[in-house]
Short mmCIF file of N, CA and C in Angstrom, two decimals:
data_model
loop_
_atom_site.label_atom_id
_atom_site.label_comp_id
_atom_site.label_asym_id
_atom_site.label_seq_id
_atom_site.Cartn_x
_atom_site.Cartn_y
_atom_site.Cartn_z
N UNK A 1 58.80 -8.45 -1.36
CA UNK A 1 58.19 -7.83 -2.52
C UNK A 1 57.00 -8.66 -3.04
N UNK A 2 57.29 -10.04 -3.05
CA UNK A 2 56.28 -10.74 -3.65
C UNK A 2 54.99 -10.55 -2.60
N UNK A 3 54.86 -10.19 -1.08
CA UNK A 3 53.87 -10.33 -0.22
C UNK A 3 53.23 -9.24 -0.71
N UNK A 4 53.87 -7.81 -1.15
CA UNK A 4 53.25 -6.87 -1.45
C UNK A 4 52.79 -7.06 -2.37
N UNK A 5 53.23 -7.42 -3.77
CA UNK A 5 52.33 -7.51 -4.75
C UNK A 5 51.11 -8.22 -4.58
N UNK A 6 51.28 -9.76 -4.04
CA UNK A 6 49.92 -10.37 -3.70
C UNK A 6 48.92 -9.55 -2.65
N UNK A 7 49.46 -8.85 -2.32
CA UNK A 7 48.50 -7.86 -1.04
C UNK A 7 47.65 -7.23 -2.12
N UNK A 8 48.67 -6.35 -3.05
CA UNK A 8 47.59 -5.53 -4.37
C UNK A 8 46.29 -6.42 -5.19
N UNK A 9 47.34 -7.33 -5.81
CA UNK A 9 46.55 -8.41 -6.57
C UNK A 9 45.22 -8.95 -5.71
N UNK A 10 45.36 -9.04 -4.56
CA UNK A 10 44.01 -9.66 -3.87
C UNK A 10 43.00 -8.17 -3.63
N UNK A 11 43.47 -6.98 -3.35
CA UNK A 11 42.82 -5.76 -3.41
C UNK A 11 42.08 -5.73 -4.83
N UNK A 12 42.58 -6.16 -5.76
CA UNK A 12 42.49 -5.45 -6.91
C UNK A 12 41.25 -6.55 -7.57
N UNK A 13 41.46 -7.70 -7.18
CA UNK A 13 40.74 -8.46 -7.49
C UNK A 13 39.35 -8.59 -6.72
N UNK A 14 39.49 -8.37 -5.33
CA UNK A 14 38.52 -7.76 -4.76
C UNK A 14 37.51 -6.71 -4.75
N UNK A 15 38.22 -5.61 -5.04
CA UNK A 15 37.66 -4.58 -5.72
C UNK A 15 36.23 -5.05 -7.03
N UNK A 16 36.96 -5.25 -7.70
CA UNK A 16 36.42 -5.75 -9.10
C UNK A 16 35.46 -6.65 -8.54
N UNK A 17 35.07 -8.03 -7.56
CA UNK A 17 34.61 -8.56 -7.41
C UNK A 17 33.44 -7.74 -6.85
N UNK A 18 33.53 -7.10 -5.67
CA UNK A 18 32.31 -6.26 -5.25
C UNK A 18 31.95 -5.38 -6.03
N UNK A 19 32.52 -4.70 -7.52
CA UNK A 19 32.11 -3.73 -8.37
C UNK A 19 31.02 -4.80 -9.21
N UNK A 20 31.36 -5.50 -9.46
CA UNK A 20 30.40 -6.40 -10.21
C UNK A 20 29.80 -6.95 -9.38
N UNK A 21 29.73 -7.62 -8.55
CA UNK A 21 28.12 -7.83 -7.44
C UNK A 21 27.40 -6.86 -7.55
N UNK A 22 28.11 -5.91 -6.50
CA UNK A 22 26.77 -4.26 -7.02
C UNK A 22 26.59 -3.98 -8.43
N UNK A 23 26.77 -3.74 -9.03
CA UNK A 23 26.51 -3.70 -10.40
C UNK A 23 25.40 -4.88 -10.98
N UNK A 24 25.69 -5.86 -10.39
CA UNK A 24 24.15 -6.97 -10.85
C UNK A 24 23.35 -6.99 -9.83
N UNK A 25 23.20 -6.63 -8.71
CA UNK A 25 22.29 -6.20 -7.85
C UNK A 25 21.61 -5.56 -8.09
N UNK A 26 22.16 -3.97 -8.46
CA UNK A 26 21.61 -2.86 -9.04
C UNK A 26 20.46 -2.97 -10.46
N UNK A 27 21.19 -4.11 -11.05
CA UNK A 27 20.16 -4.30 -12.01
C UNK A 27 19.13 -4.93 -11.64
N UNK A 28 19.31 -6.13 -10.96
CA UNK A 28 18.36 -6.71 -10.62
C UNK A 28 16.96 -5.58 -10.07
N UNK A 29 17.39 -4.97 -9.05
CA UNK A 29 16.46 -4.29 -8.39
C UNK A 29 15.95 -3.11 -9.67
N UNK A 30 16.51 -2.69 -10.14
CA UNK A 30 15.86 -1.99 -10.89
C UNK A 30 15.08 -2.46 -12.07
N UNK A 31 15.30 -3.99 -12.92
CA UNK A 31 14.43 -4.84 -13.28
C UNK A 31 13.39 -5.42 -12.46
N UNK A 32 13.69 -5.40 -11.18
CA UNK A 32 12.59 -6.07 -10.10
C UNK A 32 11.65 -4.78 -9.95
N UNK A 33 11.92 -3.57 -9.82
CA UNK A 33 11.17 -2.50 -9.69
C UNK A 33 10.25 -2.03 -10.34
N UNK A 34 10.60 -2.44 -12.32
CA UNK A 34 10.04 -2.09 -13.15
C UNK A 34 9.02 -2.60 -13.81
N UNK A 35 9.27 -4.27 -13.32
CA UNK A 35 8.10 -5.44 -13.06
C UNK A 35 7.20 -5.26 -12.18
N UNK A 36 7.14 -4.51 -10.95
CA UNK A 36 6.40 -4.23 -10.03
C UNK A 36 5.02 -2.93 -10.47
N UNK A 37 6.20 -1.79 -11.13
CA UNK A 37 5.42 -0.65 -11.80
C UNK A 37 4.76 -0.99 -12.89
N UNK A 38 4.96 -2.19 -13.85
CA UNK A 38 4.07 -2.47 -14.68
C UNK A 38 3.15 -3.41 -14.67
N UNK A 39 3.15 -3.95 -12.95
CA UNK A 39 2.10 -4.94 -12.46
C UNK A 39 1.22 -3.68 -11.96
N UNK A 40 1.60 -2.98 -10.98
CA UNK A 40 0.20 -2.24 -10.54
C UNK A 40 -0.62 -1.34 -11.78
N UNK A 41 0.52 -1.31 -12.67
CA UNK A 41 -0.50 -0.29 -13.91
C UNK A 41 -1.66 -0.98 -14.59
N UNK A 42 -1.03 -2.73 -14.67
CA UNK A 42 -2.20 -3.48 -14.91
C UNK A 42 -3.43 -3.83 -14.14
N UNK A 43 -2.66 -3.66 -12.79
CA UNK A 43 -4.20 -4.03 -11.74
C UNK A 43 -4.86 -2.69 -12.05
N UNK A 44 -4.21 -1.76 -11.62
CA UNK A 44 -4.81 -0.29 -12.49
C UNK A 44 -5.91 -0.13 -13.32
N UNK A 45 -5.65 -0.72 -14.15
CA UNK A 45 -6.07 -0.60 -15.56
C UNK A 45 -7.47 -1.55 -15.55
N UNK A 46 -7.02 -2.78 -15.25
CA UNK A 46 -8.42 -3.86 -14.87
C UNK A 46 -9.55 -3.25 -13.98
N UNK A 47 -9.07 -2.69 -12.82
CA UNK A 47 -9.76 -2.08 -12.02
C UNK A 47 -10.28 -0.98 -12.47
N UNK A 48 -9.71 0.12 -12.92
CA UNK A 48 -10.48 1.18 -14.03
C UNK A 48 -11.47 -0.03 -15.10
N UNK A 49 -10.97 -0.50 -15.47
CA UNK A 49 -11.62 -1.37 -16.61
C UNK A 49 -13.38 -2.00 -16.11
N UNK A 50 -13.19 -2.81 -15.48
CA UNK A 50 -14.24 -3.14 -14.70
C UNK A 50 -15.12 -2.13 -13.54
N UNK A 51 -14.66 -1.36 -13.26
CA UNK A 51 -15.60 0.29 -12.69
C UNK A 51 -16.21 0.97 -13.66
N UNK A 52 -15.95 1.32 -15.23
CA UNK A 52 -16.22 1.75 -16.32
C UNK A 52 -17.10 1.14 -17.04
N UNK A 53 -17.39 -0.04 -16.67
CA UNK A 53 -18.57 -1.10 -17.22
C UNK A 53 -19.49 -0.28 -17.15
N UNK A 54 -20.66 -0.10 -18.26
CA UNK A 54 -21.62 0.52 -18.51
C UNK A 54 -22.72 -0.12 -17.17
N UNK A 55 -22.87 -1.47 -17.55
CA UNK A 55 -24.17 -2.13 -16.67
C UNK A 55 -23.18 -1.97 -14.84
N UNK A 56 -21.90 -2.00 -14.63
CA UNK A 56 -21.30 -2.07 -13.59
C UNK A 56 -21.75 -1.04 -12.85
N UNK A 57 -21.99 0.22 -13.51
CA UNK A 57 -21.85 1.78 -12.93
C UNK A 57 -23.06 2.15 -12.83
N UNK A 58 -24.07 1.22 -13.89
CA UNK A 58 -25.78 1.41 -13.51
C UNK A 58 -26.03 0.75 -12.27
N UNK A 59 -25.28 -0.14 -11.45
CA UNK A 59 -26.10 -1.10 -10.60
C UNK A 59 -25.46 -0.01 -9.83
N UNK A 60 -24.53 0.35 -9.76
CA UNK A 60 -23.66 1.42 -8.12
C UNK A 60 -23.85 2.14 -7.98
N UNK A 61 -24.48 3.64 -9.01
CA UNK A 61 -25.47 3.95 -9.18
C UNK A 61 -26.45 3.92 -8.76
N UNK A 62 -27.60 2.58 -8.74
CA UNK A 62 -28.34 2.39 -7.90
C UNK A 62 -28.20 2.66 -6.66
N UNK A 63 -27.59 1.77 -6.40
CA UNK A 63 -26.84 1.45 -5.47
C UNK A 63 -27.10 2.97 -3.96
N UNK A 64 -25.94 3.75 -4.87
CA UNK A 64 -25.84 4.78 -3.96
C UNK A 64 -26.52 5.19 -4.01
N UNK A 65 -27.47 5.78 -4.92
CA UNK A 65 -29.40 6.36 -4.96
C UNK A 65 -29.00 7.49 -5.78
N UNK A 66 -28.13 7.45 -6.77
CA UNK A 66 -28.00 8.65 -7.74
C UNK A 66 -29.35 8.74 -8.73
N UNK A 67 -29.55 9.44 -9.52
CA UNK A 67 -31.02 9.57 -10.92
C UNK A 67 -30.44 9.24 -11.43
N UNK A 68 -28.64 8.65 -11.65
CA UNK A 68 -28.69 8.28 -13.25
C UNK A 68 -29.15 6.87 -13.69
N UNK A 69 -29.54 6.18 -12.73
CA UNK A 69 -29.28 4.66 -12.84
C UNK A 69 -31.29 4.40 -12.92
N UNK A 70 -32.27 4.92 -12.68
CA UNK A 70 -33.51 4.88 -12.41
C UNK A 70 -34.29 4.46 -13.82
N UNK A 71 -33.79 4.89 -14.83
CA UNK A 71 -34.75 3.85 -16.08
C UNK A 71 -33.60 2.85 -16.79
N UNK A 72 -32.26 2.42 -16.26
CA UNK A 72 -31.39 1.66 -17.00
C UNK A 72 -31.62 0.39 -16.12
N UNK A 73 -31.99 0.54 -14.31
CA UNK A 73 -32.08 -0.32 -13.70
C UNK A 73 -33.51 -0.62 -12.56
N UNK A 74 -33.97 0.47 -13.23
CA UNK A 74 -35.73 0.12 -12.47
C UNK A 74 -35.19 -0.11 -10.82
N UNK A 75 -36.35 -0.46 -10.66
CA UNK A 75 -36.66 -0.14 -8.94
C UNK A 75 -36.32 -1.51 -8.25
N UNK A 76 -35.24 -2.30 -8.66
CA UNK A 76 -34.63 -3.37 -7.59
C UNK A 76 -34.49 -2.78 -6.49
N UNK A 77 -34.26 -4.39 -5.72
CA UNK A 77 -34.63 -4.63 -4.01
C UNK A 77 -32.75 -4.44 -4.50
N UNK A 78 -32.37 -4.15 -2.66
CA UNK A 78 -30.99 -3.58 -2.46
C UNK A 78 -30.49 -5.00 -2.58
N UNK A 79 -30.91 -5.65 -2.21
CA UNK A 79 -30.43 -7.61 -2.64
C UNK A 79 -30.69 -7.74 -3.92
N UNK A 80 -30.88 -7.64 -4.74
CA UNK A 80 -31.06 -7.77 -5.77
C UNK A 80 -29.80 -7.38 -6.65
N UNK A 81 -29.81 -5.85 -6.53
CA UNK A 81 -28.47 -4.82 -6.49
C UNK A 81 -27.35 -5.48 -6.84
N UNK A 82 -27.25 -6.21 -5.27
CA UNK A 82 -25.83 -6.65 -4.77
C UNK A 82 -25.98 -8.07 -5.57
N UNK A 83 -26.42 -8.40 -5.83
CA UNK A 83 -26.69 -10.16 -6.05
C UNK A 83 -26.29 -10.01 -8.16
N UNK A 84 -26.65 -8.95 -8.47
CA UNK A 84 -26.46 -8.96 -9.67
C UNK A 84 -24.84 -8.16 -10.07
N UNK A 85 -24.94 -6.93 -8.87
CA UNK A 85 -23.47 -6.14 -8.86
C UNK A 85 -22.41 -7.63 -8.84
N UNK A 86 -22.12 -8.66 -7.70
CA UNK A 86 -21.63 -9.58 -7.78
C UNK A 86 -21.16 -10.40 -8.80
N UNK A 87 -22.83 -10.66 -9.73
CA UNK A 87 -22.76 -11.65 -10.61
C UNK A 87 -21.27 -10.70 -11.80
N UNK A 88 -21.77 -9.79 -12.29
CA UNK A 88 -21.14 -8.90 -13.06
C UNK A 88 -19.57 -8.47 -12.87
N UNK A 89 -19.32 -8.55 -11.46
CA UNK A 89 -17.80 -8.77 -11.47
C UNK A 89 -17.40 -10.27 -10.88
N UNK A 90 -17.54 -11.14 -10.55
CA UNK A 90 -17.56 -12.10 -10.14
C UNK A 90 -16.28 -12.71 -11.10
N UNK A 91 -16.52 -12.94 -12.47
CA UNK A 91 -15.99 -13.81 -13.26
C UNK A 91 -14.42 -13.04 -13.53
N UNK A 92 -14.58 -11.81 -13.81
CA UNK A 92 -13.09 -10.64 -13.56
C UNK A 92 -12.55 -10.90 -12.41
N UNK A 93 -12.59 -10.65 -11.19
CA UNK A 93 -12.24 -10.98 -10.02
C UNK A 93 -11.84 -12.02 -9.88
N UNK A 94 -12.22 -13.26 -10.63
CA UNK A 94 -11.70 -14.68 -10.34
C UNK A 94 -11.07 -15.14 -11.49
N UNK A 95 -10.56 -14.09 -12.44
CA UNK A 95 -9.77 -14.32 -13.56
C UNK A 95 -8.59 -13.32 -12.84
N UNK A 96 -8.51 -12.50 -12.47
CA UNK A 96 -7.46 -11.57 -11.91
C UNK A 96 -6.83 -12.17 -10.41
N UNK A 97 -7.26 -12.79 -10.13
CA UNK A 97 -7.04 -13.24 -9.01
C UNK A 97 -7.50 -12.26 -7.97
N UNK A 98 -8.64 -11.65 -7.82
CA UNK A 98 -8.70 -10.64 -6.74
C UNK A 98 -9.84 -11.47 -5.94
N UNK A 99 -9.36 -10.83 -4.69
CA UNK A 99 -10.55 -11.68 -3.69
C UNK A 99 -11.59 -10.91 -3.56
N UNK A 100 -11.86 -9.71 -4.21
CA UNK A 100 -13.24 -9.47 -4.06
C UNK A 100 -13.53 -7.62 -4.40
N UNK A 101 -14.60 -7.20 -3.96
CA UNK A 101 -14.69 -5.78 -4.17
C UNK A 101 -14.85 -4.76 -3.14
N UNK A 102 -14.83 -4.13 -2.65
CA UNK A 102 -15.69 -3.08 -1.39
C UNK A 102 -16.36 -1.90 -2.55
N UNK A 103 -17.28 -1.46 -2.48
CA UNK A 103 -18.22 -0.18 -3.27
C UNK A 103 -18.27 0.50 -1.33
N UNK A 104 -17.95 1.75 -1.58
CA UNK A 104 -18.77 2.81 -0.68
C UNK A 104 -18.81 4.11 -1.30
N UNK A 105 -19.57 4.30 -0.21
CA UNK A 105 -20.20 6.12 -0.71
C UNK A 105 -19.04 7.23 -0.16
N UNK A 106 -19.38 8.75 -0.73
CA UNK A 106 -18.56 9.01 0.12
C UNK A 106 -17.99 9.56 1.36
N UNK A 107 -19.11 8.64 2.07
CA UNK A 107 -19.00 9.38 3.88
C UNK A 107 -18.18 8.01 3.97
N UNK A 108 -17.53 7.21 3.48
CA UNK A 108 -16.79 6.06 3.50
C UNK A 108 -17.81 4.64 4.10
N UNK A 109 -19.01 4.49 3.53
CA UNK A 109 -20.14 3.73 4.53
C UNK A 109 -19.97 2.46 3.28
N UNK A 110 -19.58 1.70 3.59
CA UNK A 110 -19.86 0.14 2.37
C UNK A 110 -21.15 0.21 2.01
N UNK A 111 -21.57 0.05 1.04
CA UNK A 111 -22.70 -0.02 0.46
C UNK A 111 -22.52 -1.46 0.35
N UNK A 112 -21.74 -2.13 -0.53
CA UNK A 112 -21.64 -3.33 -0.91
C UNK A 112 -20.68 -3.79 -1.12
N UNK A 113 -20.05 -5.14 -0.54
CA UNK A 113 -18.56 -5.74 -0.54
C UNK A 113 -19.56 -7.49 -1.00
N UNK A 114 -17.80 -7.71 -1.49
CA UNK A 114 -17.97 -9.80 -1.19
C UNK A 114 -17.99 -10.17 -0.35
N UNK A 115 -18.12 -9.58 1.19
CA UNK A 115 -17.93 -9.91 2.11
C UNK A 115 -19.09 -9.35 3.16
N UNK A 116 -20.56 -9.90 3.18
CA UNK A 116 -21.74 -9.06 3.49
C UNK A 116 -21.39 -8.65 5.27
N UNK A 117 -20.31 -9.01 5.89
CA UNK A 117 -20.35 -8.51 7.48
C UNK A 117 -19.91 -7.24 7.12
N UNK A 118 -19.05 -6.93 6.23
CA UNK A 118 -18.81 -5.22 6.14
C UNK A 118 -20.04 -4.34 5.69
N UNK A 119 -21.14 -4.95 4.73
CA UNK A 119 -22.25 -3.74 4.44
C UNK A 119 -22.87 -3.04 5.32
N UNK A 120 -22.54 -2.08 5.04
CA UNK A 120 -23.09 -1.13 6.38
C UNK A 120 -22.32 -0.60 7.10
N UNK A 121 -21.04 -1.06 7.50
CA UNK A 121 -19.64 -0.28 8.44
C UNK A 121 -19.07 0.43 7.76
N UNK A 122 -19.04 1.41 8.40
CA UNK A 122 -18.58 2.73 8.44
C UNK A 122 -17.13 3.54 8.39
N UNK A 123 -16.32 4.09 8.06
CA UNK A 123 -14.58 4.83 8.45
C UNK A 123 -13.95 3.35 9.00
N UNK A 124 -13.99 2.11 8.45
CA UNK A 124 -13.12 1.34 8.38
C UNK A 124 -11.48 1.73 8.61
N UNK A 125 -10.98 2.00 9.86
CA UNK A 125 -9.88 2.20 9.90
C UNK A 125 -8.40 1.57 8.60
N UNK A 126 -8.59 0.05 8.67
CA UNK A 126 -8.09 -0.20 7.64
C UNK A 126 -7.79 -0.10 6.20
N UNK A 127 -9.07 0.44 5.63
CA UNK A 127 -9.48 0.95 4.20
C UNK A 127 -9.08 2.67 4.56
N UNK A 128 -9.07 3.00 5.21
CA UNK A 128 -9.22 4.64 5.32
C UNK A 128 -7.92 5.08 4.02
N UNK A 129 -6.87 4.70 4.37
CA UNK A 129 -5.83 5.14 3.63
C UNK A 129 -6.38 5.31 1.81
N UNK A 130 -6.56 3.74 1.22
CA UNK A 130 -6.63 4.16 -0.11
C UNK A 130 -8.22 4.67 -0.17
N UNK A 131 -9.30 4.66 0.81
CA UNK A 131 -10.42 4.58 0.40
C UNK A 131 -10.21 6.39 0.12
N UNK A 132 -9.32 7.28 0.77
CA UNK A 132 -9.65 8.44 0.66
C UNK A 132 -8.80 8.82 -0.22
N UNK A 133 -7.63 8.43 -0.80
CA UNK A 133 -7.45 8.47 -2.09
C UNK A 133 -8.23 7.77 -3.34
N UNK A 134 -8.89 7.23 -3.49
CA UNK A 134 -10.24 6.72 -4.06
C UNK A 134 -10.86 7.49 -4.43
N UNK A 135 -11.58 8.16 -3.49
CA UNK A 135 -12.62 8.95 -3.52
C UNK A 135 -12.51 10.17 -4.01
N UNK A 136 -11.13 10.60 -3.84
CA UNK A 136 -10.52 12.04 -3.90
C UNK A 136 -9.98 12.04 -5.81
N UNK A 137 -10.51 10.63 -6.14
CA UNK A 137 -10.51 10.47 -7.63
C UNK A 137 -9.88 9.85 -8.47
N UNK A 138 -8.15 9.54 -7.70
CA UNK A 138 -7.12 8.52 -7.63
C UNK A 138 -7.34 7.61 -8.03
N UNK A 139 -6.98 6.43 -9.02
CA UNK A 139 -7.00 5.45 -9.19
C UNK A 139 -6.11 4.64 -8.45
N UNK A 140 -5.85 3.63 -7.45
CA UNK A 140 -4.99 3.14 -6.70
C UNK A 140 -4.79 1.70 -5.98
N UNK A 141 -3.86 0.91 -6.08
CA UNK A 141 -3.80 0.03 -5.31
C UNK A 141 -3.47 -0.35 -4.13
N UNK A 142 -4.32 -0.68 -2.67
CA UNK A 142 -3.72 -0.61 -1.75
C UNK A 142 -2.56 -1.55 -1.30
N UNK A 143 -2.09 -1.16 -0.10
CA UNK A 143 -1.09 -2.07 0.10
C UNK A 143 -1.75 -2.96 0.97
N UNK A 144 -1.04 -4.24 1.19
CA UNK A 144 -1.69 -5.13 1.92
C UNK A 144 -1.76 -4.60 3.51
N UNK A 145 -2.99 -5.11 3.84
CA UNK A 145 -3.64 -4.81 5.75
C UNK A 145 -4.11 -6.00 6.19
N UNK A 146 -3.96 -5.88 7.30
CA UNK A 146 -4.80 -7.06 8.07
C UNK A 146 -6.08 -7.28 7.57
N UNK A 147 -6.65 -8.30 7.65
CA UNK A 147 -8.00 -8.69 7.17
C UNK A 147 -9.19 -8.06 8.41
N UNK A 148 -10.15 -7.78 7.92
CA UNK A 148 -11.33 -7.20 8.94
C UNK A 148 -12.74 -8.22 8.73
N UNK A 149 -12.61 -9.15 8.14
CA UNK A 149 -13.49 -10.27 7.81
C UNK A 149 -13.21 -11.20 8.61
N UNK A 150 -13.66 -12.12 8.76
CA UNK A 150 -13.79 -13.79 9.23
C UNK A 150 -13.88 -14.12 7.78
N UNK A 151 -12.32 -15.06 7.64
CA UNK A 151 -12.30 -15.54 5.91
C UNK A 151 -12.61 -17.11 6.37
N UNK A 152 -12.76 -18.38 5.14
CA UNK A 152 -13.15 -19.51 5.61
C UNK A 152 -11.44 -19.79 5.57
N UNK A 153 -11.21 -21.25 6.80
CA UNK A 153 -10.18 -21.78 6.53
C UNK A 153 -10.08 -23.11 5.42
N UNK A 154 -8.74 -23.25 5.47
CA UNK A 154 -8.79 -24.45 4.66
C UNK A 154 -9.42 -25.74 5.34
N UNK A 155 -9.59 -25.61 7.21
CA UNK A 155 -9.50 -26.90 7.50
C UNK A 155 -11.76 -26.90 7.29
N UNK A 156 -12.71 -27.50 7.30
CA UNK A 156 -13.47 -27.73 7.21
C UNK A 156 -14.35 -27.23 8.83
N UNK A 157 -15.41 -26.43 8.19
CA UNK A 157 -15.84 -25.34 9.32
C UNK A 157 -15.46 -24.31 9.59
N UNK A 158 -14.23 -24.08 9.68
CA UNK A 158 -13.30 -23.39 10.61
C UNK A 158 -13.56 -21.79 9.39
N UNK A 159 -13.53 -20.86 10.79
CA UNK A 159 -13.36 -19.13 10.49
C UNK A 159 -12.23 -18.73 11.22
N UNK A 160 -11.46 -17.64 10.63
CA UNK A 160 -10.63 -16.91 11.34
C UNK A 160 -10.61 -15.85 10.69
N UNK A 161 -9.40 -14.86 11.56
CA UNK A 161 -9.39 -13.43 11.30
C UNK A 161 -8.70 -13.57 10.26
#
């Protein structure tokens, strides 16, 4: 009799033990989830924030060759453009921790990135995903991809993918 009862007692106690693991798991992940949804609303938001810049939207504007930008930003050289588009997010980007920007038009062609080997390339396979939710009006953060740059390394000289 006593083997049976300890048979229950260890069921019972068991039970309870995995009801409460899952049960703080469950929270966890759903506190871990909700930290996640109120991180991208902020990159969100910065990123809307800094696209909405009055002088930001005159240089891209330019940029792409729209009329609205022609007496706010006169007739700059396309280096110029980019050299000032830069300056203007530069200091956001390196307060947010972001490594940088891509601007394209919308045949998906870079106009202008932090990264001058992309200006000019074209249906970037890698960007394709959010660039066409982007465009399509979406505000969005992508998920991480392989890099399509040569970034610098830490060791001195050195490039890689």
């Amino acid at each position: 009799i006593l083997s049976v009862l300890g048979f229950f007692v260890r069921q019972s106690i068991e039970s309870t033990i995995k009801d409460n693991v899952q049960s703080g798991l469950t929270a966890i992940v759903q506190m871990e989830t909700e930290m996640l949804r109120k991180w991208f609303e902020v990159q969100e938001s910065t990123t809307e924030a800094l696209a909405n810049d009055a002088h930001v939207r005159d240089l891209i504007y330019a940029m792409i060759g729209t009329d609205q930008s022609e007496e706010k930003v006169g007739s700059l050289s396309e280096a110029e453009l980019q050299r000032q588009l830069a300056k203007e997010l530069g200091p956001a980007l390196e307060a947010h921790g972001f490594i940088g920007y891509l601007l394209v038009n919308k045949s998906k062609k870079v106009v202008s990135s932090s990264y001058r080997s992309l200006d000019g390339q074209q249906d970037i396979p890698e960007y394709d995903g959010f660039l066409t939710r982007a465009l399509g009006g979406e505000t969005n953060v992508s998920n991480p991809f392989p890099s399509v740059v040569m970034l610098k390394s830490s060791e001195i000289g050195r490039a890689h993918v």
